[in-house]
Amino acid sequence: MRIDAVSIFPEFFDALDLSLIGKAQREGLLDLRRHQLRDFTVDRHRTVDDTPTGGGAGMVMTPEPWALALEHVLADAGRNPSPREDEPGQRHPAGEPPVLIVPTPAGELFTQRTAEELSEREHLVFAAGRYEGIDQRVTAWAGHHFEVRPMSIGDYVLNGGEVAIIVMVEAITRLLPGVLGNPESLEEESHADGLLEYPVYTKPAVWRGLEVPEILLSGNHARIEEHRREEQLLRTRRIRPDLYAKHIVAQEQAARREAEGD
Ligand SMILES: C[S@@+](CC[C@H](N)C(=O)[O-])C[C@H]1O[C@@H](n2cnc3c(N)ncnc32)[C@H](O)[C@@H]1O
């Protein structure tokens, strides 16, 4: 998979050189390229922001450096960065377009399903906003070259898109074949089947007076599985009633379909 990340603070992405994602890069499973947005400015001060049109607080990222940076990424990936935008046939030339992910608290919520879906794509491009965000016309323009996905990592506001990008890149790339030592661990994790994971324990069996549930020491795998499923359901109902309700609805639908002989 190829990932390009554009930012005025590309140093943030150095965190992705550590641990399993760093190893994935060194092993060639992931080609992560970082770009300094200011390299695509044309003025002496390398300006990337201006006052909001219509007034208001803060600054807004100007569109032209973004277009130049994204055109550079397209050209570098071997795509024609400037097809005639009025020609419908030129929209998304040759093959699957790269996905442009624009982090924003005003975007679609990024979930494990989104991570799974994006892990199947060949080329992802991330655009880190700062200040009050990027001039809205950038996403309209980018739609001629990319599949554009404004994405939020949660209902809170960060200072910039870099940390959100690190979150998304890690969630997506750990799903790539070969990145995790034991891919089976993906199947049992929280959110894999819409529920939270059961509580986990390791040795010693008694630690500071606290015991692990006896059943986990029984060696009876069927009973252990049953116990873990119960714990999963209890924990999800207590901590995430929204997920639990969805799970119950999905189960009822599956039971109805089965009864109808689907
Ligand atoms: C201060 S925020 C801008 C907030 C924007 N004015 C608004 O109210 O929607 C600056 C940048 O941080 C990033 N950001 C902030 N919160 C985010 C979130 N929950 N998810 C993804 N990106 C976020 C985006 O890149 C955004 O452009």
PDB file of N, CA, C and O and ligand atoms in Angstrom, residues 103-106 127-134 151-161 164, ligand 1:
ATOM      1  N   PRO A 103      -8.980  14.817   7.240  1.00  0.00           N
ATOM      2  CA  PRO A 103      -9.462  14.783   8.622  1.00  0.00           C
ATOM      3  C   PRO A 103     -10.191  16.075   8.969  1.00  0.00           C
ATOM      4  O   PRO A 103      -9.695  17.161   8.669  1.00  0.00           O
ATOM      5  N   THR A 104     -11.347  15.935   9.578  1.00  0.00           N
ATOM      6  CA  THR A 104     -12.124  17.098  10.010  1.00  0.00           C
ATOM      7  C   THR A 104     -13.152  16.646  11.038  1.00  0.00           C
ATOM      8  O   THR A 104     -13.749  15.575  10.861  1.00  0.00           O
ATOM      9  N   PRO A 105     -13.365  17.454  12.102  1.00  0.00           N
ATOM     10  CA  PRO A 105     -14.403  17.047  13.056  1.00  0.00           C
ATOM     11  C   PRO A 105     -15.788  17.090  12.429  1.00  0.00           C
ATOM     12  O   PRO A 105     -16.744  16.563  12.992  1.00  0.00           O
ATOM     13  N   ALA A 106     -15.876  17.692  11.221  1.00  0.00           N
ATOM     14  CA  ALA A 106     -17.173  17.774  10.534  1.00  0.00           C
ATOM     15  C   ALA A 106     -17.314  16.647   9.496  1.00  0.00           C
ATOM     16  O   ALA A 106     -18.137  16.743   8.584  1.00  0.00           O
ATOM     17  N   ALA A 127      -4.612  14.648   3.993  1.00  0.00           N
ATOM     18  CA  ALA A 127      -4.369  16.094   3.961  1.00  0.00           C
ATOM     19  C   ALA A 127      -4.642  16.658   5.356  1.00  0.00           C
ATOM     20  O   ALA A 127      -5.805  16.738   5.780  1.00  0.00           O
ATOM     21  N   ALA A 128      -3.579  17.048   6.070  1.00  0.00           N
ATOM     22  CA  ALA A 128      -3.733  17.516   7.448  1.00  0.00           C
ATOM     23  C   ALA A 128      -4.086  18.998   7.487  1.00  0.00           C
ATOM     24  O   ALA A 128      -3.252  19.846   7.147  1.00  0.00           O
ATOM     25  N   GLY A 129      -5.283  19.298   7.939  1.00  0.00           N
ATOM     26  CA  GLY A 129      -5.692  20.687   8.100  1.00  0.00           C
ATOM     27  C   GLY A 129      -5.120  21.256   9.387  1.00  0.00           C
ATOM     28  O   GLY A 129      -4.758  20.516  10.309  1.00  0.00           O
ATOM     29  N   ARG A 130      -5.022  22.564   9.438  1.00  0.00           N
ATOM     30  CA  ARG A 130      -4.649  23.308  10.659  1.00  0.00           C
ATOM     31  C   ARG A 130      -5.563  24.524  10.717  1.00  0.00           C
ATOM     32  O   ARG A 130      -6.359  24.752   9.819  1.00  0.00           O
ATOM     33  N   TYR A 131      -5.425  25.349  11.717  1.00  0.00           N
ATOM     34  CA  TYR A 131      -6.247  26.567  11.880  1.00  0.00           C
ATOM     35  C   TYR A 131      -7.737  26.186  11.872  1.00  0.00           C
ATOM     36  O   TYR A 131      -8.119  25.226  12.510  1.00  0.00           O
ATOM     37  N   GLU A 132      -8.554  26.890  11.074  1.00  0.00           N
ATOM     38  CA  GLU A 132      -9.989  26.564  11.026  1.00  0.00           C
ATOM     39  C   GLU A 132     -10.291  25.525   9.945  1.00  0.00           C
ATOM     40  O   GLU A 132     -11.444  25.238   9.653  1.00  0.00           O
ATOM     41  N   GLY A 133      -9.244  24.998   9.333  1.00  0.00           N
ATOM     42  CA  GLY A 133      -9.447  23.987   8.295  1.00  0.00           C
ATOM     43  C   GLY A 133      -9.022  24.502   6.921  1.00  0.00           C
ATOM     44  O   GLY A 133      -8.442  25.589   6.788  1.00  0.00           O
ATOM     45  N   ILE A 134      -9.312  23.688   5.892  1.00  0.00           N
ATOM     46  CA  ILE A 134      -8.867  23.961   4.519  1.00  0.00           C
ATOM     47  C   ILE A 134     -10.030  24.576   3.741  1.00  0.00           C
ATOM     48  O   ILE A 134     -11.184  24.140   3.901  1.00  0.00           O
ATOM     49  N   MET A 151     -13.119  12.868   7.025  1.00  0.00           N
ATOM     50  CA  MET A 151     -13.240  11.868   8.092  1.00  0.00           C
ATOM     51  C   MET A 151     -12.974  12.466   9.458  1.00  0.00           C
ATOM     52  O   MET A 151     -11.969  13.167   9.650  1.00  0.00           O
ATOM     53  N   SER A 152     -13.828  12.129  10.417  1.00  0.00           N
ATOM     54  CA  SER A 152     -13.620  12.545  11.806  1.00  0.00           C
ATOM     55  C   SER A 152     -13.210  11.323  12.621  1.00  0.00           C
ATOM     56  O   SER A 152     -13.768  10.247  12.420  1.00  0.00           O
ATOM     57  N   ILE A 153     -12.270  11.503  13.556  1.00  0.00           N
ATOM     58  CA  ILE A 153     -11.925  10.358  14.420  1.00  0.00           C
ATOM     59  C   ILE A 153     -12.720  10.394  15.723  1.00  0.00           C
ATOM     60  O   ILE A 153     -12.545   9.532  16.568  1.00  0.00           O
ATOM     61  N   GLY A 154     -13.609  11.354  15.895  1.00  0.00           N
ATOM     62  CA  GLY A 154     -14.430  11.380  17.106  1.00  0.00           C
ATOM     63  C   GLY A 154     -15.016  12.760  17.330  1.00  0.00           C
ATOM     64  O   GLY A 154     -14.604  13.734  16.700  1.00  0.00           O
ATOM     65  N   ASP A 155     -15.953  12.823  18.254  1.00  0.00           N
ATOM     66  CA  ASP A 155     -16.677  14.071  18.477  1.00  0.00           C
ATOM     67  C   ASP A 155     -15.943  14.971  19.462  1.00  0.00           C
ATOM     68  O   ASP A 155     -16.390  15.175  20.603  1.00  0.00           O
ATOM     69  N   TYR A 156     -14.795  15.436  19.054  1.00  0.00           N
ATOM     70  CA  TYR A 156     -13.996  16.392  19.814  1.00  0.00           C
ATOM     71  C   TYR A 156     -13.120  17.115  18.801  1.00  0.00           C
ATOM     72  O   TYR A 156     -13.044  16.700  17.635  1.00  0.00           O
ATOM     73  N   VAL A 157     -12.462  18.202  19.237  1.00  0.00           N
ATOM     74  CA  VAL A 157     -11.686  18.996  18.268  1.00  0.00           C
ATOM     75  C   VAL A 157     -10.202  19.000  18.639  1.00  0.00           C
ATOM     76  O   VAL A 157      -9.831  19.324  19.771  1.00  0.00           O
ATOM     77  N   LEU A 158      -9.381  18.623  17.677  1.00  0.00           N
ATOM     78  CA  LEU A 158      -7.917  18.648  17.825  1.00  0.00           C
ATOM     79  C   LEU A 158      -7.384  19.946  17.222  1.00  0.00           C
ATOM     80  O   LEU A 158      -8.111  20.640  16.506  1.00  0.00           O
ATOM     81  N   ASN A 159      -6.103  20.225  17.440  1.00  0.00           N
ATOM     82  CA  ASN A 159      -5.511  21.434  16.850  1.00  0.00           C
ATOM     83  C   ASN A 159      -5.175  21.261  15.379  1.00  0.00           C
ATOM     84  O   ASN A 159      -5.041  22.240  14.649  1.00  0.00           O
ATOM     85  N   GLY A 160      -4.955  20.005  14.970  1.00  0.00           N
ATOM     86  CA  GLY A 160      -4.562  19.766  13.578  1.00  0.00           C
ATOM     87  C   GLY A 160      -4.851  18.341  13.176  1.00  0.00           C
ATOM     88  O   GLY A 160      -5.140  17.484  14.028  1.00  0.00           O
ATOM     89  N   GLY A 161      -4.743  18.069  11.887  1.00  0.00           N
ATOM     90  CA  GLY A 161      -5.114  16.751  11.366  1.00  0.00           C
ATOM     91  C   GLY A 161      -4.052  15.673  11.545  1.00  0.00           C
ATOM     92  O   GLY A 161      -4.328  14.495  11.327  1.00  0.00           O
ATOM     93  N   ALA A 164      -4.846  12.832  13.997  1.00  0.00           N
ATOM     94  CA  ALA A 164      -5.952  12.039  13.437  1.00  0.00           C
ATOM     95  C   ALA A 164      -5.421  11.129  12.312  1.00  0.00           C
ATOM     96  O   ALA A 164      -5.840   9.981  12.184  1.00  0.00           O
TER      97      ALA A 164
HETATM   98  C1  LIG B   1      -9.023  23.342  15.072  1.00  0.00           C
HETATM   99  S1  LIG B   1      -9.457  22.113  13.939  1.00  0.00           S
HETATM  100  C2  LIG B   1     -10.628  22.935  12.908  1.00  0.00           C
HETATM  101  C3  LIG B   1     -12.019  22.777  13.404  1.00  0.00           C
HETATM  102  C4  LIG B   1     -13.045  23.355  12.455  1.00  0.00           C
HETATM  103  N1  LIG B   1     -12.986  24.795  12.491  1.00  0.00           N
HETATM  104  C5  LIG B   1     -14.429  22.915  12.869  1.00  0.00           C
HETATM  105  O1  LIG B   1     -15.001  23.512  13.790  1.00  0.00           O
HETATM  106  O2  LIG B   1     -14.950  21.917  12.310  1.00  0.00           O
HETATM  107  C6  LIG B   1      -8.033  22.025  12.888  1.00  0.00           C
HETATM  108  C7  LIG B   1      -7.846  20.727  12.168  1.00  0.00           C
HETATM  109  O3  LIG B   1      -7.716  19.667  13.108  1.00  0.00           O
HETATM  110  C8  LIG B   1      -8.159  18.465  12.519  1.00  0.00           C
HETATM  111  N2  LIG B   1      -9.169  17.872  13.416  1.00  0.00           N
HETATM  112  C9  LIG B   1      -9.654  18.428  14.527  1.00  0.00           C
HETATM  113  N3  LIG B   1     -10.520  17.627  15.148  1.00  0.00           N
HETATM  114  C10 LIG B   1     -10.589  16.499  14.400  1.00  0.00           C
HETATM  115  C11 LIG B   1     -11.338  15.294  14.513  1.00  0.00           C
HETATM  116  N4  LIG B   1     -12.186  15.074  15.507  1.00  0.00           N
HETATM  117  N5  LIG B   1     -11.172  14.353  13.559  1.00  0.00           N
HETATM  118  C12 LIG B   1     -10.325  14.559  12.534  1.00  0.00           C
HETATM  119  N6  LIG B   1      -9.597  15.691  12.378  1.00  0.00           N
HETATM  120  C13 LIG B   1      -9.723  16.653  13.300  1.00  0.00           C
HETATM  121  C14 LIG B   1      -8.682  18.804  11.133  1.00  0.00           C
HETATM  122  O4  LIG B   1      -7.656  18.531  10.206  1.00  0.00           O
HETATM  123  C15 LIG B   1      -8.957  20.283  11.238  1.00  0.00           C
HETATM  124  O5  LIG B   1      -8.871  20.909   9.995  1.00  0.00           O
END
